[in-house]
Coordinates of C-alpha atoms and ligand atoms in Angstrom, one line a residue:
M1 CA 193.1 113.1 79.8
A2 CA 190.9 110.1 80.9
P3 CA 188.9 110.0 84.1
V4 CA 190.8 108.6 87.0
K5 CA 190.0 105.1 88.1
V6 CA 189.4 105.8 91.9
Q7 CA 191.3 103.2 94.0
K8 CA 191.6 104.9 97.4
I9 CA 188.9 106.9 99.0
C10 CA 189.2 109.1 102.1
C11 CA 186.4 110.4 103.9
I12 CA 186.7 113.2 106.4
G13 CA 184.1 113.0 109.0
A14 CA 182.8 109.8 110.6
G15 CA 179.3 110.9 111.5
Y16 CA 175.8 110.3 110.6
V17 CA 176.6 110.9 106.9
G18 CA 180.1 110.1 106.2
G19 CA 180.1 106.8 108.3
P20 CA 177.1 104.9 106.6
T21 CA 177.7 106.4 103.2
C22 CA 181.4 105.3 103.0
A23 CA 180.6 102.0 104.7
V24 CA 178.2 101.2 102.0
I25 CA 180.6 102.5 99.2
A26 CA 183.2 99.9 100.9
L27 CA 180.8 97.1 100.8
N28 CA 179.8 97.5 97.3
C29 CA 183.3 98.3 95.9
P30 CA 185.7 95.7 97.2
D31 CA 188.4 96.8 95.0
I32 CA 188.4 100.3 96.4
Q33 CA 190.1 101.0 99.8
V34 CA 187.8 103.2 101.9
T35 CA 189.3 105.1 105.0
I36 CA 187.1 107.1 107.1
V37 CA 189.0 109.6 109.4
D38 CA 187.6 111.8 112.2
L39 CA 189.4 114.1 114.7
N40 CA 187.2 112.7 117.4
Q41 CA 189.2 109.7 118.9
A42 CA 186.4 108.2 120.8
R43 CA 184.2 108.3 117.7
I44 CA 186.8 106.4 115.8
D45 CA 187.3 104.0 118.6
A46 CA 183.7 103.2 118.6
W47 CA 183.8 102.5 114.8
N48 CA 186.6 100.3 115.3
S49 CA 185.3 98.4 118.6
K50 CA 185.5 94.7 118.7
D51 CA 182.0 94.3 119.8
F52 CA 180.7 96.7 117.1
K53 CA 179.3 99.1 119.5
L54 CA 179.2 101.8 116.8
P55 CA 178.9 105.5 117.5
I56 CA 175.4 105.8 115.6
Y57 CA 172.5 103.6 115.8
E58 CA 171.2 102.8 112.3
P59 CA 169.4 99.7 111.4
G60 CA 171.5 97.5 109.2
L61 CA 174.6 99.4 109.7
E62 CA 176.4 96.9 112.0
D63 CA 176.0 94.3 109.3
V64 CA 177.5 96.4 106.6
V65 CA 180.5 97.3 108.9
R66 CA 180.9 93.8 110.1
K67 CA 181.4 92.7 106.3
A68 CA 183.7 95.4 105.1
R69 CA 185.7 96.5 108.2
G70 CA 189.3 95.3 107.9
R71 CA 188.7 94.2 104.4
N72 CA 188.7 97.5 102.4
L73 CA 187.0 99.8 105.0
F74 CA 189.2 101.4 107.8
F75 CA 188.5 103.9 110.5
S76 CA 191.3 106.2 111.6
T77 CA 192.4 109.5 113.2
D78 CA 195.5 109.7 111.0
V79 CA 193.6 112.5 108.7
D80 CA 196.9 113.5 107.0
K81 CA 197.8 109.9 105.9
A82 CA 194.4 109.0 104.5
I83 CA 194.3 112.3 102.5
N84 CA 197.7 111.6 101.1
E85 CA 196.9 108.2 100.0
A86 CA 193.5 108.9 98.4
D87 CA 192.6 109.8 94.9
L88 CA 189.1 111.0 96.0
I89 CA 188.3 112.6 99.3
F90 CA 184.8 113.0 100.6
V91 CA 184.2 116.0 103.0
S92 CA 181.6 115.0 105.3
V93 CA 182.0 117.2 108.4
N94 CA 179.4 119.0 110.3
T95 CA 177.9 122.2 109.1
P96 CA 175.6 123.5 111.9
T97 CA 173.7 126.6 111.8
K98 CA 175.8 129.5 113.0
K99 CA 175.5 130.7 116.4
S100 CA 177.1 134.0 116.4
G101 CA 178.4 136.7 113.8
V102 CA 177.0 137.5 110.5
G103 CA 174.1 135.3 109.7
A104 CA 173.9 133.9 113.2
G105 CA 170.7 131.7 113.4
F106 CA 170.5 131.4 109.8
A107 CA 173.7 130.7 107.8
A108 CA 175.7 127.6 107.9
D109 CA 178.8 127.5 109.9
L110 CA 181.4 126.7 107.4
N111 CA 184.2 126.6 109.9
Y112 CA 184.4 122.6 109.7
V113 CA 184.2 122.5 105.9
E114 CA 187.0 125.3 105.7
L115 CA 189.4 123.6 108.1
A116 CA 189.2 120.3 106.5
T117 CA 189.6 121.9 103.0
R118 CA 192.7 123.7 104.1
R119 CA 194.1 120.4 105.7
I120 CA 193.6 118.8 102.3
A121 CA 195.5 121.8 100.7
S122 CA 198.3 121.7 103.2
V123 CA 199.0 117.9 103.3
A124 CA 198.2 116.7 99.7
T125 CA 201.3 115.9 97.6
S126 CA 199.4 114.7 94.6
S127 CA 196.1 115.7 92.6
K128 CA 192.7 114.8 94.1
I129 CA 189.2 114.9 93.5
V130 CA 187.5 116.7 96.4
V131 CA 183.8 115.9 96.9
E132 CA 181.6 118.1 99.0
K133 CA 179.3 115.7 100.9
S134 CA 178.0 117.7 103.8
T135 CA 175.1 120.0 103.3
V136 CA 176.4 123.4 102.4
P137 CA 175.1 126.7 101.0
C138 CA 175.3 127.2 97.2
R139 CA 178.8 128.2 96.1
T140 CA 180.6 126.5 98.9
A141 CA 182.4 124.3 96.2
E142 CA 183.7 127.7 94.7
S143 CA 185.3 128.8 98.1
M144 CA 186.7 125.3 98.6
R145 CA 188.2 125.5 95.0
T146 CA 189.6 129.1 95.8
I147 CA 191.1 127.7 99.1
L148 CA 192.6 124.7 97.5
E149 CA 194.0 126.5 94.7
A150 CA 195.6 129.2 96.7
N151 CA 197.4 126.7 99.0
S152 CA 198.2 123.7 96.7
K153 CA 201.7 122.5 95.9
P154 CA 203.1 122.6 92.4
N155 CA 201.7 119.6 90.4
C156 CA 198.7 119.2 92.6
H157 CA 195.5 119.8 90.9
F158 CA 192.0 119.6 92.6
D159 CA 188.7 118.9 91.1
I160 CA 185.7 119.8 93.2
L161 CA 182.6 117.9 93.0
S162 CA 179.2 118.4 94.9
N163 CA 177.7 115.1 95.6
P164 CA 174.9 115.7 98.3
E165 CA 173.5 112.9 100.4
F166 CA 169.9 112.3 100.4
L167 CA 169.8 109.5 103.1
A168 CA 167.3 109.7 105.8
E169 CA 168.2 108.5 109.3
G170 CA 166.5 105.3 110.3
T171 CA 166.5 104.1 106.8
A172 CA 170.0 105.1 105.8
I173 CA 171.3 101.8 104.7
N174 CA 168.4 100.9 102.6
D175 CA 168.6 104.6 101.1
L176 CA 172.1 104.1 100.3
L177 CA 171.8 100.7 98.8
K178 CA 168.8 101.7 96.7
P179 CA 169.0 105.4 96.2
D180 CA 166.3 107.1 94.3
R181 CA 169.1 109.1 92.7
V182 CA 172.7 110.0 93.1
L183 CA 173.4 113.5 92.2
I184 CA 176.9 114.7 91.1
G185 CA 177.6 118.3 90.3
S186 CA 180.7 119.6 88.6
L187 CA 182.1 122.3 86.6
Q188 CA 181.3 121.9 83.1
T189 CA 185.0 121.9 82.0
P190 CA 186.8 118.8 80.5
E191 CA 188.5 118.3 83.9
G192 CA 185.3 118.7 85.8
I193 CA 183.4 116.3 83.6
D194 CA 186.2 113.7 84.0
A195 CA 186.1 114.0 87.7
C196 CA 182.3 113.6 87.7
T197 CA 182.7 110.4 85.5
A198 CA 185.3 109.1 88.0
L199 CA 182.9 109.3 91.0
A200 CA 179.8 108.1 88.8
D201 CA 181.9 105.0 88.1
V202 CA 182.2 104.4 91.8
Y203 CA 178.5 104.5 92.3
A204 CA 178.0 102.4 89.1
N205 CA 179.2 99.5 91.1
W206 CA 175.7 99.2 92.5
V207 CA 173.4 102.1 91.3
P208 CA 171.7 101.8 87.9
K209 CA 173.2 104.2 85.5
E210 CA 170.0 106.0 85.0
R211 CA 169.7 107.0 88.5
I212 CA 173.2 108.7 88.6
L213 CA 172.3 112.4 87.5
T214 CA 175.3 114.7 86.6
V215 CA 174.6 118.4 86.6
G216 CA 176.3 121.6 87.1
L217 CA 178.0 122.4 90.5
W218 CA 175.5 125.1 91.7
S219 CA 172.5 123.2 90.7
S220 CA 173.7 120.1 92.6
E221 CA 174.2 122.3 95.7
L222 CA 170.8 124.0 95.3
S223 CA 169.1 120.7 94.7
K224 CA 169.9 119.3 98.2
L225 CA 168.4 122.4 100.0
A226 CA 165.5 122.5 97.7
A227 CA 164.7 118.8 98.3
N228 CA 164.7 119.2 102.1
A229 CA 162.8 122.5 101.8
M230 CA 160.2 120.7 99.8
L231 CA 159.9 117.7 101.9
A232 CA 159.7 120.1 105.2
Q233 CA 157.2 122.2 103.4
R234 CA 154.8 119.2 103.0
I235 CA 155.1 118.4 106.8
S236 CA 154.4 122.1 107.8
S237 CA 151.4 122.2 105.1
I238 CA 150.0 118.9 106.8
N239 CA 150.6 120.3 110.2
A240 CA 148.7 123.6 109.4
L241 CA 145.8 121.6 108.3
S242 CA 146.0 119.5 111.5
A243 CA 145.3 122.6 113.4
I244 CA 142.1 123.2 111.2
C245 CA 141.1 119.6 111.8
E246 CA 141.3 119.8 115.6
A247 CA 139.2 123.1 115.4
T248 CA 136.6 121.5 113.1
G249 CA 136.4 117.8 114.1
A250 CA 137.8 116.6 110.6
N251 CA 140.5 113.8 111.0
I252 CA 144.0 114.7 109.6
D253 CA 144.6 111.0 108.6
E254 CA 141.6 110.9 106.5
V255 CA 142.5 114.2 104.8
A256 CA 145.9 113.1 104.2
N257 CA 144.8 109.8 102.8
A258 CA 142.3 111.6 100.5
I259 CA 144.8 114.0 99.1
G260 CA 147.6 111.5 98.9
F261 CA 145.5 109.6 96.5
D262 CA 146.0 112.2 93.9
S263 CA 148.9 110.9 92.0
R264 CA 150.3 114.4 91.6
I265 CA 150.7 114.8 95.3
G266 CA 151.2 111.2 96.4
P267 CA 150.9 109.6 99.8
K268 CA 154.5 110.0 101.3
F269 CA 155.5 112.8 103.9
L270 CA 151.8 113.7 104.7
K271 CA 151.9 112.6 108.4
A272 CA 151.1 115.1 110.8
S273 CA 153.2 115.3 113.8
V274 CA 154.4 117.3 116.8
G275 CA 156.8 119.0 114.5
F276 CA 159.8 117.8 112.2
G277 CA 163.2 117.7 113.7
G278 CA 166.6 116.2 112.6
S279 CA 169.8 117.9 111.6
C280 CA 168.6 118.7 108.1
F281 CA 165.3 120.3 107.5
Q282 CA 165.4 123.4 109.7
K283 CA 169.1 124.0 109.0
D284 CA 168.6 123.8 105.3
I285 CA 165.6 126.0 105.1
L286 CA 167.3 128.6 107.1
N287 CA 170.3 128.3 104.7
L288 CA 167.8 128.9 101.9
V289 CA 166.3 131.9 103.7
Y290 CA 169.6 133.4 104.1
L291 CA 170.8 132.8 100.5
S292 CA 167.4 134.5 99.4
E293 CA 168.1 137.5 101.5
S294 CA 171.6 137.8 100.3
L295 CA 170.3 137.6 96.8
H296 CA 167.8 140.6 97.6
L297 CA 164.9 138.2 97.3
P298 CA 163.0 139.0 100.5
E299 CA 159.6 137.7 99.3
V300 CA 161.4 134.3 98.6
A301 CA 163.1 134.3 102.0
A302 CA 159.8 135.0 103.7
Y303 CA 158.0 132.2 101.9
W304 CA 160.5 129.6 103.1
R305 CA 160.9 131.0 106.6
Q306 CA 157.1 130.4 107.1
V307 CA 157.9 126.6 106.8
V308 CA 160.1 126.8 109.8
D309 CA 157.7 129.2 111.7
M310 CA 154.7 126.9 111.2
N311 CA 157.0 124.1 112.7
E312 CA 157.6 126.1 115.7
Y313 CA 153.9 127.0 116.0
Q314 CA 152.9 123.2 115.7
K315 CA 155.5 122.3 118.6
R316 CA 154.3 125.2 121.0
R317 CA 150.5 124.4 120.0
F318 CA 150.9 120.9 121.2
A319 CA 152.6 121.9 124.5
K320 CA 149.8 124.4 125.1
T321 CA 147.2 121.7 124.4
V322 CA 148.9 119.6 127.0
V323 CA 148.6 122.4 129.5
D324 CA 145.1 123.4 128.7
T325 CA 143.8 119.9 128.8
L326 CA 145.3 119.3 132.2
F327 CA 143.1 122.0 133.7
K328 CA 145.3 124.8 132.6
T329 CA 148.2 124.0 134.8
I330 CA 150.9 121.4 135.1
T331 CA 152.9 122.8 138.0
G332 CA 154.0 119.9 140.0
K333 CA 152.4 117.4 137.8
R334 CA 154.3 114.4 136.3
I335 CA 154.3 114.2 132.6
A336 CA 155.8 111.2 131.0
V337 CA 157.4 111.9 127.6
L338 CA 157.9 108.8 125.6
G339 CA 160.5 109.4 122.9
F340 CA 163.4 111.8 122.7
A341 CA 164.9 111.1 119.2
F342 CA 163.7 113.3 116.4
K343 CA 162.1 110.2 114.8
A344 CA 162.0 106.6 115.2
D345 CA 164.9 104.2 114.5
T346 CA 167.6 106.6 115.3
G347 CA 169.4 107.6 118.6
D348 CA 169.8 111.1 117.0
T349 CA 168.2 114.0 118.9
R350 CA 169.3 117.0 116.8
E351 CA 166.4 119.6 116.7
S352 CA 164.1 117.0 118.2
A353 CA 160.6 118.3 118.9
A354 CA 160.8 116.4 122.2
I355 CA 163.3 119.1 123.3
T356 CA 161.0 121.9 122.9
L357 CA 158.0 120.1 124.5
I358 CA 160.2 119.3 127.6
K359 CA 161.5 122.8 127.8
D360 CA 158.0 124.1 127.8
F361 CA 156.9 121.6 130.3
V362 CA 159.8 122.5 132.6
A363 CA 159.1 126.2 132.2
E364 CA 155.6 125.3 133.4
K365 CA 157.2 123.7 136.6
A366 CA 156.2 120.1 135.6
L367 CA 157.9 117.0 136.6
V368 CA 159.1 115.4 133.4
Q369 CA 159.7 111.6 133.2
I370 CA 161.4 110.5 129.9
Y371 CA 161.9 107.2 128.3
D372 CA 163.6 106.6 125.0
P373 CA 164.9 103.1 123.8
K374 CA 167.9 104.4 122.1
V375 CA 169.1 107.8 123.0
E376 CA 172.1 108.0 125.5
H377 CA 171.2 109.6 128.8
E378 CA 174.3 111.8 128.7
Q379 CA 172.7 113.2 125.4
I380 CA 169.6 113.9 126.9
W381 CA 171.2 116.0 129.6
L382 CA 173.4 117.8 126.9
D383 CA 170.5 118.8 125.0
L384 CA 168.4 119.9 128.0
A385 CA 171.3 122.0 129.3
E386 CA 171.4 123.7 125.8
A387 CA 167.7 124.1 125.5
I388 CA 167.4 125.7 129.0
P389 CA 170.3 128.1 129.3
G390 CA 171.1 129.9 132.6
T391 CA 169.4 126.9 134.7
P392 CA 172.3 124.7 136.3
I393 CA 171.8 121.1 135.3
E394 CA 171.4 120.1 138.9
A395 CA 168.2 122.3 138.8
I396 CA 166.9 120.6 135.6
K397 CA 167.6 117.3 137.3
K398 CA 165.2 118.1 140.1
Q399 CA 162.4 118.5 137.5
V400 CA 163.5 115.8 134.9
T401 CA 164.1 112.1 135.4
I402 CA 165.3 109.6 132.7
C403 CA 163.4 106.3 133.1
A404 CA 164.3 102.8 131.9
S405 CA 160.9 101.7 130.8
P406 CA 157.6 103.4 129.6
V407 CA 155.9 102.1 132.7
E408 CA 158.6 103.7 134.9
A409 CA 158.2 106.9 133.0
A410 CA 154.4 106.7 133.5
S411 CA 154.6 106.2 137.2
K412 CA 152.3 108.4 139.1
A413 CA 152.1 110.6 136.0
E414 CA 148.9 112.7 135.1
A415 CA 149.8 112.4 131.3
V416 CA 151.8 110.5 128.8
V417 CA 152.9 112.4 125.8
I418 CA 154.1 110.5 122.7
A419 CA 156.9 112.6 121.0
T420 CA 158.5 109.9 118.8
E421 CA 156.9 107.2 116.8
W422 CA 158.7 104.3 118.2
K423 CA 157.0 101.0 117.1
E424 CA 157.4 99.7 120.7
F425 CA 154.9 102.3 122.2
K426 CA 152.2 100.6 120.1
E427 CA 153.0 97.5 121.7
I428 CA 153.1 98.5 125.4
K429 CA 150.6 96.9 127.6
W430 CA 148.7 100.3 128.2
E431 CA 146.6 98.7 131.0
D432 CA 149.8 98.5 133.1
I433 CA 150.5 102.3 132.3
Y434 CA 146.9 103.0 133.2
A435 CA 147.2 101.2 136.4
T436 CA 150.4 103.3 137.5
M437 CA 149.1 106.6 136.5
D438 CA 147.2 109.3 138.7
K439 CA 143.5 109.7 137.5
P440 CA 142.0 111.0 135.5
A441 CA 144.9 109.6 133.1
F442 CA 145.6 111.6 129.9
V443 CA 147.4 110.5 126.7
F444 CA 148.5 113.1 124.2
D445 CA 149.5 111.4 120.8
G446 CA 151.8 113.7 118.9
R447 CA 152.6 111.1 116.1
L448 CA 149.2 109.5 115.3
L449 CA 150.7 106.3 116.7
L450 CA 148.2 104.9 119.0
D451 CA 144.6 103.3 118.6
A452 CA 142.7 106.1 120.6
E453 CA 139.4 104.1 120.9
K454 CA 141.4 101.1 122.6
L455 CA 142.9 103.5 125.0
R456 CA 139.5 105.1 125.7
K457 CA 138.0 101.8 126.5
I458 CA 140.8 101.3 129.1
G459 CA 139.9 104.6 130.6
F460 CA 142.4 107.1 129.2
H461 CA 141.5 110.5 128.1
V462 CA 143.1 110.8 124.7
T463 CA 144.1 113.9 122.5
T464 CA 145.5 113.0 119.0
I465 CA 147.2 115.6 117.0
G466 CA 144.9 116.5 114.0
R467 CA 141.7 115.2 115.5
G468 CA 138.9 117.1 117.2
A469 CA 138.0 116.2 120.6
A470 CA 136.1 112.9 120.8
Ligands
UDX501 C1 165.9 114.3 105.9 C2 165.5 114.1 104.3 O1 164.6 113.1 104.3 C3 166.9 113.2 103.6 O2 166.6 113.1 102.3 C4 167.8 114.2 103.9 O3 169.2 113.6 103.5 C5 168.2 114.6 105.2 O4 167.0 115.1 105.8 P1 166.0 113.0 108.2 O5 165.9 114.3 108.8 O6 167.0 111.9 108.6 O7 166.1 113.1 106.5 O8 164.6 112.1 108.4 P2 163.1 112.3 107.7 O9 162.5 111.1 107.6 O10 163.1 113.2 106.4 O11 162.3 113.1 108.9 C6 162.6 114.4 109.3 C7 161.5 114.8 110.3 O12 160.3 114.9 109.9 C8 161.4 113.8 111.5 O13 161.2 114.7 112.6 C9 160.1 113.1 111.2 O14 159.5 112.7 112.2 C10 159.3 114.2 110.5 N1 158.2 113.7 109.7 C11 158.5 113.2 108.4 C12 156.8 114.1 109.9 O15 156.6 114.8 110.9 N2 155.9 113.8 108.9 C13 156.2 113.0 107.7 O16 155.3 112.7 107.0 C14 157.5 112.7 107.5
ADP502 P1 176.7 114.7 109.9 O1 175.3 114.5 110.4 O2 176.6 115.9 108.7 O3 177.4 113.5 109.5 P2 178.2 114.7 112.2 O4 178.3 115.8 113.4 O5 177.5 113.3 112.8 O6 177.5 115.4 111.1 O7 179.6 114.2 111.9 C1 180.6 115.0 111.3 C2 181.9 114.6 111.9 O8 183.0 115.4 111.3 C3 182.2 114.7 113.5 O9 182.4 113.3 113.9 C4 183.4 115.5 113.5 O10 184.4 115.2 114.5 C5 184.1 115.5 112.3 N1 184.9 116.5 111.7 C6 184.7 117.7 111.8 N2 185.8 118.6 111.3 C7 186.7 117.6 110.9 C8 188.0 117.8 110.5 N3 188.6 118.9 110.1 N4 188.7 116.6 110.2 C9 188.3 115.5 110.6 N5 187.0 115.2 111.2 C10 186.3 116.4 111.2

């Protein structure tokens, strides 16, 4: 049998991964009909909104959707119809860390993947290529295959591929248009290799052939966890060094620059910070830890766990620095937190370091004034309610305010904390911030974003992560 020529794609899950990925596929493959489906009606309505108020903020995304929507890109809640029509189905649903049961706090919750897979099995009346796109533990493809085979109708054959997504939020469109690589894993059987070729041909519409890597199914699944673990490990390593810098008077930027010149190390992903966040790093490492433990490799598990432990330490260390510097108490003091997203250029707050900081400030009885240019207010309240369980949201709202501008957030505050590296924070008129704050006015730069010397000239006391006291 020759590989199928893919004509219709269905993507189950219209989130941060499924939405942008399949929008870019539609843009680059005008001959393929791409339908992105989701159970969440509000999300689909937003994708279909006339004024392009899309459910996620991602630079360049609106442009892609404007070009392809209604041409060969469609958003729908009719999951069954899209499954049935498609030759190839991406499963791009959420895979959060389990909150209860075996592996709670570590293992991935595969309930959504399983439900989507069962849906495919129950409604499909013809053969399909099913592609696992969500980040999942190794051997998930194998479970999907078992479910599909056990529940399929006669004459329905399913080939399973793993095609992990490596996009980073904030740069997703560029990452998708010019990926470092596309990775496709398949069973090394003739059918598996044909399915792999069918998907590779889709990407070949815009990705150079040498960047499309085809490997075994399990290598592909493990590579995604490994890539994220290695990236996060670099951040934890530089953050560990930032603590040494603060204690010795060395400068973490100078250290990162010096080591990054070594071509074997390279300059990227060496920015010290208040801690990494996002939906992937912590989840994927904990997945790797769980996998290692399940494989009876406790030393390997402990090694990777330390990357997450160091990240927790960094967040707590930063919060403690704020309290210690403000004369060891922040009770009743106003603290402005600039940035709530886990990184700049996204409205996503999953695992954002800002959440941990604010939780600690609230526990210390401070009054927190938050400003973020993109995050929805409702999302901030949801995150804080989850992070501070047992405290009614009305009580949280007595201590936390969401503000419409940096100046409003800084009003009568004793300290400004930079939690996200939004470019606009560099461009603030810091004189105005100074004027509105109580004195002495402190700035804590958790993102190495600001020109500390300039701020000191205005009168601020500045503490920058990875730099000894001036
Ligand atoms: C990451 C991976 O980069 C991507 O390949 C994968 O598909 C999903 O997970 P993402 O989480 O969207 O992407 O963003 P990323 O740019 O990797 O940043 C993750 C976190 O690390 C952010 O909180 C960021 O601020 C932080 N970070 C990043 C640092 O603290 N220092 C750095 O040098 C780089
Ligand atoms: P990610 O960052 O991995 O894309 P998101 O949470 O942003 O994760 O998106 C996952 C999407 O998948 C959500 O919008 C959710 O409603 C959707 N979803 C989960 N399970 C199913 C399912 N069985 N059928 C359709 N959509 C689903």
